[in-house]
PDB file of C-alpha atoms and ligand atoms in Angstrom:
ATOM      1  CA  MET A   7      41.984 -25.757   8.024  1.00  0.00           C
ATOM      2  CA  PRO A   8      40.151 -28.626   6.226  1.00  0.00           C
ATOM      3  CA  GLN A   9      39.457 -28.018   2.563  1.00  0.00           C
ATOM      4  CA  LEU A  10      35.963 -27.082   1.426  1.00  0.00           C
ATOM      5  CA  LYS A  11      34.678 -29.679  -1.020  1.00  0.00           C
ATOM      6  CA  LEU A  12      33.193 -28.246  -4.193  1.00  0.00           C
ATOM      7  CA  ALA A  13      30.796 -29.500  -6.856  1.00  0.00           C
ATOM      8  CA  VAL A  14      31.021 -27.260  -9.925  1.00  0.00           C
ATOM      9  CA  LEU A  15      28.004 -27.259 -12.243  1.00  0.00           C
ATOM     10  CA  ILE A  16      28.477 -26.180 -15.849  1.00  0.00           C
ATOM     11  CA  SER A  17      26.742 -26.188 -19.219  1.00  0.00           C
ATOM     12  CA  GLY A  18      29.408 -24.851 -21.553  1.00  0.00           C
ATOM     13  CA  GLY A  19      32.970 -23.734 -22.104  1.00  0.00           C
ATOM     14  CA  GLY A  20      33.852 -23.558 -18.454  1.00  0.00           C
ATOM     15  CA  THR A  21      36.344 -20.708 -18.278  1.00  0.00           C
ATOM     16  CA  ASN A  22      35.152 -19.961 -14.743  1.00  0.00           C
ATOM     17  CA  LEU A  23      35.558 -23.646 -13.946  1.00  0.00           C
ATOM     18  CA  GLN A  24      39.121 -23.354 -15.270  1.00  0.00           C
ATOM     19  CA  ALA A  25      39.753 -20.408 -12.942  1.00  0.00           C
ATOM     20  CA  LEU A  26      38.557 -22.562 -10.029  1.00  0.00           C
ATOM     21  CA  ILE A  27      40.676 -25.528 -11.192  1.00  0.00           C
ATOM     22  CA  ASP A  28      43.739 -23.274 -11.380  1.00  0.00           C
ATOM     23  CA  ALA A  29      43.096 -21.801  -7.926  1.00  0.00           C
ATOM     24  CA  CYS A  30      42.545 -25.250  -6.404  1.00  0.00           C
ATOM     25  CA  SER A  31      45.816 -26.504  -7.888  1.00  0.00           C
ATOM     26  CA  ASN A  32      47.596 -24.332  -5.331  1.00  0.00           C
ATOM     27  CA  VAL A  33      48.161 -26.506  -2.263  1.00  0.00           C
ATOM     28  CA  ASP A  34      47.383 -23.574   0.023  1.00  0.00           C
ATOM     29  CA  PHE A  35      43.957 -22.950  -1.508  1.00  0.00           C
ATOM     30  CA  PRO A  36      41.309 -23.895   1.065  1.00  0.00           C
ATOM     31  CA  ALA A  37      38.981 -25.695  -1.362  1.00  0.00           C
ATOM     32  CA  LYS A  38      39.052 -28.720  -3.648  1.00  0.00           C
ATOM     33  CA  ILE A  39      36.834 -29.680  -6.593  1.00  0.00           C
ATOM     34  CA  GLU A  40      35.335 -33.121  -5.962  1.00  0.00           C
ATOM     35  CA  VAL A  41      33.180 -33.292  -9.058  1.00  0.00           C
ATOM     36  CA  VAL A  42      32.252 -31.314 -12.164  1.00  0.00           C
ATOM     37  CA  ILE A  43      28.751 -31.923 -13.463  1.00  0.00           C
ATOM     38  CA  SER A  44      27.369 -30.791 -16.808  1.00  0.00           C
ATOM     39  CA  ASN A  45      23.775 -31.018 -17.981  1.00  0.00           C
ATOM     40  CA  ARG A  46      25.093 -31.026 -21.554  1.00  0.00           C
ATOM     41  CA  PRO A  47      27.228 -33.853 -22.958  1.00  0.00           C
ATOM     42  CA  ASP A  48      29.121 -31.518 -25.325  1.00  0.00           C
ATOM     43  CA  ALA A  49      30.215 -29.006 -22.650  1.00  0.00           C
ATOM     44  CA  PHE A  50      33.933 -28.321 -23.090  1.00  0.00           C
ATOM     45  CA  GLY A  51      34.206 -27.839 -19.341  1.00  0.00           C
ATOM     46  CA  LEU A  52      33.967 -31.636 -18.969  1.00  0.00           C
ATOM     47  CA  GLU A  53      37.251 -31.905 -20.900  1.00  0.00           C
ATOM     48  CA  ARG A  54      38.834 -29.263 -18.689  1.00  0.00           C
ATOM     49  CA  ALA A  55      37.898 -31.325 -15.627  1.00  0.00           C
ATOM     50  CA  LYS A  56      39.237 -34.564 -17.117  1.00  0.00           C
ATOM     51  CA  GLN A  57      42.496 -32.875 -18.111  1.00  0.00           C
ATOM     52  CA  ALA A  58      42.902 -31.753 -14.510  1.00  0.00           C
ATOM     53  CA  GLY A  59      42.201 -35.258 -13.210  1.00  0.00           C
ATOM     54  CA  ILE A  60      38.856 -34.247 -11.713  1.00  0.00           C
ATOM     55  CA  LYS A  61      35.785 -36.472 -11.857  1.00  0.00           C
ATOM     56  CA  ALA A  62      33.568 -35.253 -14.721  1.00  0.00           C
ATOM     57  CA  VAL A  63      29.942 -36.340 -14.900  1.00  0.00           C
ATOM     58  CA  CYS A  64      27.261 -35.581 -17.462  1.00  0.00           C
ATOM     59  CA  ILE A  65      23.678 -35.618 -16.242  1.00  0.00           C
ATOM     60  CA  ASP A  66      21.815 -34.835 -19.444  1.00  0.00           C
ATOM     61  CA  HIS A  67      18.599 -33.039 -18.514  1.00  0.00           C
ATOM     62  CA  THR A  68      16.959 -34.104 -21.799  1.00  0.00           C
ATOM     63  CA  SER A  69      16.937 -37.736 -20.684  1.00  0.00           C
ATOM     64  CA  PHE A  70      14.639 -37.054 -17.704  1.00  0.00           C
ATOM     65  CA  ALA A  71      10.855 -36.892 -17.705  1.00  0.00           C
ATOM     66  CA  ASP A  72      10.765 -33.663 -15.717  1.00  0.00           C
ATOM     67  CA  ARG A  73      12.832 -31.112 -13.831  1.00  0.00           C
ATOM     68  CA  GLU A  74      12.269 -32.875 -10.489  1.00  0.00           C
ATOM     69  CA  ALA A  75      13.645 -36.200 -11.744  1.00  0.00           C
ATOM     70  CA  PHE A  76      16.704 -34.444 -13.205  1.00  0.00           C
ATOM     71  CA  GLU A  77      17.348 -32.614  -9.949  1.00  0.00           C
ATOM     72  CA  GLU A  78      16.963 -35.801  -7.917  1.00  0.00           C
ATOM     73  CA  ASP A  79      19.882 -37.327  -9.838  1.00  0.00           C
ATOM     74  CA  LEU A  80      21.843 -34.100  -9.615  1.00  0.00           C
ATOM     75  CA  HIS A  81      21.343 -33.943  -5.847  1.00  0.00           C
ATOM     76  CA  SER A  82      22.351 -37.593  -5.383  1.00  0.00           C
ATOM     77  CA  CYS A  83      25.506 -37.135  -7.457  1.00  0.00           C
ATOM     78  CA  ILE A  84      26.550 -34.052  -5.485  1.00  0.00           C
ATOM     79  CA  LYS A  85      25.890 -35.824  -2.160  1.00  0.00           C
ATOM     80  CA  GLU A  86      27.725 -38.914  -3.349  1.00  0.00           C
ATOM     81  CA  HIS A  87      30.842 -36.813  -3.884  1.00  0.00           C
ATOM     82  CA  GLY A  88      30.554 -35.255  -0.440  1.00  0.00           C
ATOM     83  CA  ALA A  89      30.376 -31.657  -1.650  1.00  0.00           C
ATOM     84  CA  ASP A  90      29.957 -28.867   0.926  1.00  0.00           C
ATOM     85  CA  LEU A  91      29.390 -26.111  -1.626  1.00  0.00           C
ATOM     86  CA  ILE A  92      27.909 -26.014  -5.123  1.00  0.00           C
ATOM     87  CA  CYS A  93      29.434 -23.495  -7.534  1.00  0.00           C
ATOM     88  CA  LEU A  94      27.253 -22.737 -10.533  1.00  0.00           C
ATOM     89  CA  ALA A  95      29.632 -21.731 -13.305  1.00  0.00           C
ATOM     90  CA  GLY A  96      27.664 -21.034 -16.461  1.00  0.00           C
ATOM     91  CA  PHE A  97      25.048 -23.648 -15.534  1.00  0.00           C
ATOM     92  CA  MET A  98      22.131 -22.812 -17.808  1.00  0.00           C
ATOM     93  CA  ARG A  99      19.240 -24.639 -16.121  1.00  0.00           C
ATOM     94  CA  LEU A 100      16.812 -22.980 -13.765  1.00  0.00           C
ATOM     95  CA  LEU A 101      16.680 -24.862 -10.471  1.00  0.00           C
ATOM     96  CA  THR A 102      13.467 -25.490  -8.542  1.00  0.00           C
ATOM     97  CA  ALA A 103      12.792 -23.973  -5.127  1.00  0.00           C
ATOM     98  CA  THR A 104      13.038 -27.499  -3.670  1.00  0.00           C
ATOM     99  CA  PHE A 105      16.573 -28.021  -4.954  1.00  0.00           C
ATOM    100  CA  VAL A 106      17.641 -24.488  -4.005  1.00  0.00           C
ATOM    101  CA  GLY A 107      16.144 -24.977  -0.532  1.00  0.00           C
ATOM    102  CA  ARG A 108      18.160 -28.170  -0.016  1.00  0.00           C
ATOM    103  CA  TRP A 109      21.359 -26.235  -0.715  1.00  0.00           C
ATOM    104  CA  LYS A 110      20.420 -22.958   0.967  1.00  0.00           C
ATOM    105  CA  ASP A 111      23.550 -20.902   1.717  1.00  0.00           C
ATOM    106  CA  ARG A 112      25.626 -23.763   0.279  1.00  0.00           C
ATOM    107  CA  MET A 113      25.223 -22.871  -3.400  1.00  0.00           C
ATOM    108  CA  ILE A 114      26.735 -19.872  -5.183  1.00  0.00           C
ATOM    109  CA  ASN A 115      26.461 -18.462  -8.693  1.00  0.00           C
ATOM    110  CA  ILE A 116      28.431 -16.054 -10.839  1.00  0.00           C
ATOM    111  CA  HIS A 117      26.426 -13.670 -12.992  1.00  0.00           C
ATOM    112  CA  PRO A 118      27.769 -11.200 -15.567  1.00  0.00           C
ATOM    113  CA  SER A 119      26.133  -7.999 -14.279  1.00  0.00           C
ATOM    114  CA  LEU A 120      26.072  -5.793 -11.233  1.00  0.00           C
ATOM    115  CA  LEU A 121      23.057  -7.408  -9.587  1.00  0.00           C
ATOM    116  CA  PRO A 122      20.275  -6.661  -8.908  1.00  0.00           C
ATOM    117  CA  SER A 123      20.539  -4.884 -12.279  1.00  0.00           C
ATOM    118  CA  TYR A 124      20.374  -6.948 -15.445  1.00  0.00           C
ATOM    119  CA  LYS A 125      19.229 -10.320 -14.267  1.00  0.00           C
ATOM    120  CA  GLY A 126      18.856 -12.921 -17.010  1.00  0.00           C
ATOM    121  CA  LEU A 127      20.491 -13.024 -20.428  1.00  0.00           C
ATOM    122  CA  HIS A 128      22.220 -10.487 -22.721  1.00  0.00           C
ATOM    123  CA  THR A 129      23.354  -8.449 -19.740  1.00  0.00           C
ATOM    124  CA  HIS A 130      26.187  -6.641 -21.539  1.00  0.00           C
ATOM    125  CA  ALA A 131      24.124  -5.596 -24.569  1.00  0.00           C
ATOM    126  CA  ARG A 132      21.387  -4.277 -22.273  1.00  0.00           C
ATOM    127  CA  ALA A 133      23.862  -2.316 -20.133  1.00  0.00           C
ATOM    128  CA  ILE A 134      25.454  -0.694 -23.219  1.00  0.00           C
ATOM    129  CA  GLU A 135      22.032   0.133 -24.646  1.00  0.00           C
ATOM    130  CA  ASP A 136      21.025   1.831 -21.390  1.00  0.00           C
ATOM    131  CA  GLY A 137      24.200   3.919 -21.389  1.00  0.00           C
ATOM    132  CA  VAL A 138      25.130   2.934 -17.838  1.00  0.00           C
ATOM    133  CA  ARG A 139      28.747   3.812 -17.053  1.00  0.00           C
ATOM    134  CA  PHE A 140      29.674   0.493 -15.446  1.00  0.00           C
ATOM    135  CA  GLY A 141      29.250  -3.152 -16.292  1.00  0.00           C
ATOM    136  CA  GLY A 142      30.392  -5.910 -14.022  1.00  0.00           C
ATOM    137  CA  CYS A 143      29.796  -9.236 -12.392  1.00  0.00           C
ATOM    138  CA  THR A 144      28.467 -10.630  -9.139  1.00  0.00           C
ATOM    139  CA  VAL A 145      28.994 -13.740  -7.027  1.00  0.00           C
ATOM    140  CA  HIS A 146      25.967 -14.462  -4.866  1.00  0.00           C
ATOM    141  CA  PHE A 147      24.317 -17.174  -2.817  1.00  0.00           C
ATOM    142  CA  VAL A 148      21.478 -18.740  -4.768  1.00  0.00           C
ATOM    143  CA  ARG A 149      17.808 -18.194  -4.000  1.00  0.00           C
ATOM    144  CA  PRO A 150      14.810 -19.586  -5.897  1.00  0.00           C
ATOM    145  CA  GLU A 151      14.278 -16.410  -7.963  1.00  0.00           C
ATOM    146  CA  MET A 152      16.595 -16.223 -10.973  1.00  0.00           C
ATOM    147  CA  ASP A 153      19.892 -14.374 -10.309  1.00  0.00           C
ATOM    148  CA  ASP A 154      18.727 -13.474  -6.825  1.00  0.00           C
ATOM    149  CA  GLY A 155      20.306 -13.918  -3.405  1.00  0.00           C
ATOM    150  CA  PRO A 156      22.768 -12.426  -0.915  1.00  0.00           C
ATOM    151  CA  ILE A 157      25.654 -10.750  -2.739  1.00  0.00           C
ATOM    152  CA  ILE A 158      29.148 -11.954  -1.828  1.00  0.00           C
ATOM    153  CA  MET A 159      31.382 -10.057  -4.225  1.00  0.00           C
ATOM    154  CA  GLN A 160      31.125  -7.681  -7.175  1.00  0.00           C
ATOM    155  CA  ALA A 161      33.526  -6.246  -9.733  1.00  0.00           C
ATOM    156  CA  ALA A 162      32.704  -3.128 -11.747  1.00  0.00           C
ATOM    157  CA  VAL A 163      34.346  -2.143 -15.031  1.00  0.00           C
ATOM    158  CA  PRO A 164      33.823   1.145 -16.883  1.00  0.00           C
ATOM    159  CA  ILE A 165      31.985   0.957 -20.202  1.00  0.00           C
ATOM    160  CA  SER A 166      33.976   2.744 -22.912  1.00  0.00           C
ATOM    161  CA  ALA A 167      32.590   4.852 -25.754  1.00  0.00           C
ATOM    162  CA  GLU A 168      33.478   2.132 -28.292  1.00  0.00           C
ATOM    163  CA  GLU A 169      32.240  -0.745 -26.158  1.00  0.00           C
ATOM    164  CA  THR A 170      30.543  -3.665 -27.865  1.00  0.00           C
ATOM    165  CA  GLU A 171      28.803  -6.604 -26.268  1.00  0.00           C
ATOM    166  CA  GLU A 172      31.874  -8.735 -27.090  1.00  0.00           C
ATOM    167  CA  THR A 173      34.489  -6.354 -25.683  1.00  0.00           C
ATOM    168  CA  LEU A 174      32.477  -5.810 -22.503  1.00  0.00           C
ATOM    169  CA  ALA A 175      31.922  -9.551 -22.080  1.00  0.00           C
ATOM    170  CA  ALA A 176      35.682 -10.149 -22.372  1.00  0.00           C
ATOM    171  CA  LYS A 177      36.468  -7.357 -19.905  1.00  0.00           C
ATOM    172  CA  VAL A 178      33.955  -8.663 -17.384  1.00  0.00           C
ATOM    173  CA  LEU A 179      34.993 -12.301 -17.846  1.00  0.00           C
ATOM    174  CA  ARG A 180      38.559 -11.410 -16.825  1.00  0.00           C
ATOM    175  CA  GLN A 181      37.154 -10.081 -13.553  1.00  0.00           C
ATOM    176  CA  GLU A 182      34.957 -13.166 -13.109  1.00  0.00           C
ATOM    177  CA  HIS A 183      38.041 -15.359 -13.250  1.00  0.00           C
ATOM    178  CA  ILE A 184      39.713 -13.320 -10.516  1.00  0.00           C
ATOM    179  CA  MET A 185      36.609 -13.002  -8.382  1.00  0.00           C
ATOM    180  CA  TYR A 186      35.079 -16.504  -8.340  1.00  0.00           C
ATOM    181  CA  PRO A 187      38.073 -18.220  -6.678  1.00  0.00           C
ATOM    182  CA  GLN A 188      38.322 -15.310  -4.240  1.00  0.00           C
ATOM    183  CA  ALA A 189      34.680 -15.698  -3.240  1.00  0.00           C
ATOM    184  CA  VAL A 190      35.151 -19.442  -2.719  1.00  0.00           C
ATOM    185  CA  LYS A 191      38.234 -18.738  -0.588  1.00  0.00           C
ATOM    186  CA  MET A 192      36.286 -16.275   1.583  1.00  0.00           C
ATOM    187  CA  ILE A 193      33.564 -18.869   2.171  1.00  0.00           C
ATOM    188  CA  ALA A 194      36.083 -21.647   2.873  1.00  0.00           C
ATOM    189  CA  GLU A 195      37.839 -19.458   5.421  1.00  0.00           C
ATOM    190  CA  GLY A 196      34.558 -18.599   7.140  1.00  0.00           C
ATOM    191  CA  LYS A 197      34.888 -14.898   6.349  1.00  0.00           C
ATOM    192  CA  VAL A 198      31.427 -14.447   4.904  1.00  0.00           C
ATOM    193  CA  ARG A 199      28.019 -15.521   6.126  1.00  0.00           C
ATOM    194  CA  VAL A 200      24.427 -14.816   5.289  1.00  0.00           C
ATOM    195  CA  SER A 201      22.396 -12.601   7.604  1.00  0.00           C
ATOM    196  CA  GLY A 202      18.836 -12.202   6.403  1.00  0.00           C
ATOM    197  CA  ARG A 203      18.940 -10.973   2.813  1.00  0.00           C
ATOM    198  CA  ILE A 204      22.572  -9.890   2.811  1.00  0.00           C
ATOM    199  CA  CYS A 205      26.094 -11.139   3.436  1.00  0.00           C
ATOM    200  CA  VAL A 206      28.167  -9.991   6.373  1.00  0.00           C
ATOM    201  CA  PHE A 207      31.954 -10.199   6.427  1.00  0.00           C
ATOM    202  CA  LYS A 208      34.589 -10.897   9.032  1.00  0.00           C
ATOM    203  CA  GLY A 209      38.198  -9.748   8.680  1.00  0.00           C
ATOM    204  CA  ILE A 210      37.665  -8.584   5.098  1.00  0.00           C
ATOM    205  CA  ASP A 211      38.704  -5.219   3.650  1.00  0.00           C
ATOM    206  CA  LEU A 212      35.644  -3.884   1.852  1.00  0.00           C
ATOM    207  CA  GLY A 213      37.695  -1.105   0.188  1.00  0.00           C
ATOM    208  CA  ASP A 214      36.968   2.594  -0.098  1.00  0.00           C
ATOM    209  CA  THR A 215      38.252   3.462  -3.565  1.00  0.00           C
ATOM    210  CA  ALA A 216      35.641   5.158  -5.757  1.00  0.00           C
ATOM    211  CA  LEU A 217      35.297   4.205  -9.407  1.00  0.00           C
ATOM    212  CA  ILE A 218      34.201   7.228 -11.419  1.00  0.00           C
ATOM    213  CA  SER A 219      33.436   7.264 -15.137  1.00  0.00           C
ATOM    214  CA  PRO A 220      33.846   9.588 -16.954  1.00  0.00           C
ATOM    215  CA  LEU A 221      36.771  10.737 -14.867  1.00  0.00           C
ATOM    216  CA  PRO A 222      36.212  14.192 -13.334  1.00  0.00           C
ATOM    217  CA  ILE A 223      37.760  16.948 -15.490  1.00  0.00           C
TER     218      ILE A 223
HETATM  219  C1  LIG B 355      29.861 -16.416 -17.437  1.00  0.00           C
HETATM  220  O1  LIG B 355      29.722 -15.166 -18.038  1.00  0.00           O
HETATM  221  C2  LIG B 355      29.092 -16.452 -16.143  1.00  0.00           C
HETATM  222  O2  LIG B 355      29.057 -15.220 -15.492  1.00  0.00           O
HETATM  223  C3  LIG B 355      27.708 -16.850 -16.576  1.00  0.00           C
HETATM  224  O3  LIG B 355      27.903 -17.764 -17.636  1.00  0.00           O
HETATM  225  C4  LIG B 355      29.173 -17.519 -18.234  1.00  0.00           C
HETATM  226  C5  LIG B 355      29.909 -18.819 -18.175  1.00  0.00           C
HETATM  227  O4  LIG B 355      31.111 -18.775 -18.867  1.00  0.00           O
HETATM  228  N1  LIG B 355      26.946 -17.376 -15.488  1.00  0.00           N
HETATM  229  P1  LIG B 355      32.143 -19.974 -18.720  1.00  0.00           P
HETATM  230  O5  LIG B 355      31.430 -21.253 -19.152  1.00  0.00           O
HETATM  231  O6  LIG B 355      32.605 -20.028 -17.317  1.00  0.00           O
HETATM  232  O7  LIG B 355      33.247 -19.615 -19.682  1.00  0.00           O
END
């Protein structure tokens, strides 16, 4: 099967990027990172890409007159590298409906909550404050609304009595690193597709193990 070509967009540390780099370093993995693009020059993820021998590009959004001009360059760079799929990995810029439309069903994002709950920022603190029993993360296809779109994969983790924003973030991040490469693999192997507002799966075990917290006495 030909490898799916990825463009990974970042703004920061890039631990999810690293998880994708590590997965792609396996010759059997059905995807390859063609380019890593950051909108911030100081993003450590750019170093991670360089260390892995992957093309690293900074397109600094502050040097453009408006969002449209920035996205025009972004689009050209992604096309230039022949990417089939964009993976947003901690990319902290909102994208316009025009850009999202150009990459419809060819752009995915990872978000640190069980969507559609807790869109936006400070997801872990808000979940703890609400006393919900589970935190988690979601990989989804991108739609113009923030943190919206057909859900590909989710991981749920129980929230403990002593949980802090930091401990929950660390717990969830570990799952993100497992899940993001898996979601990319599913797409590359043609095992997931969008149907209306949701994803449908082919040859995938959707599981039937309940997560209960607190555990029944
Ligand atoms: C992750 O929590 C991801 O879910 C969110 O931004 C964070 C990026 O972290 N979209 P990293 O840069 O991959 O370490």
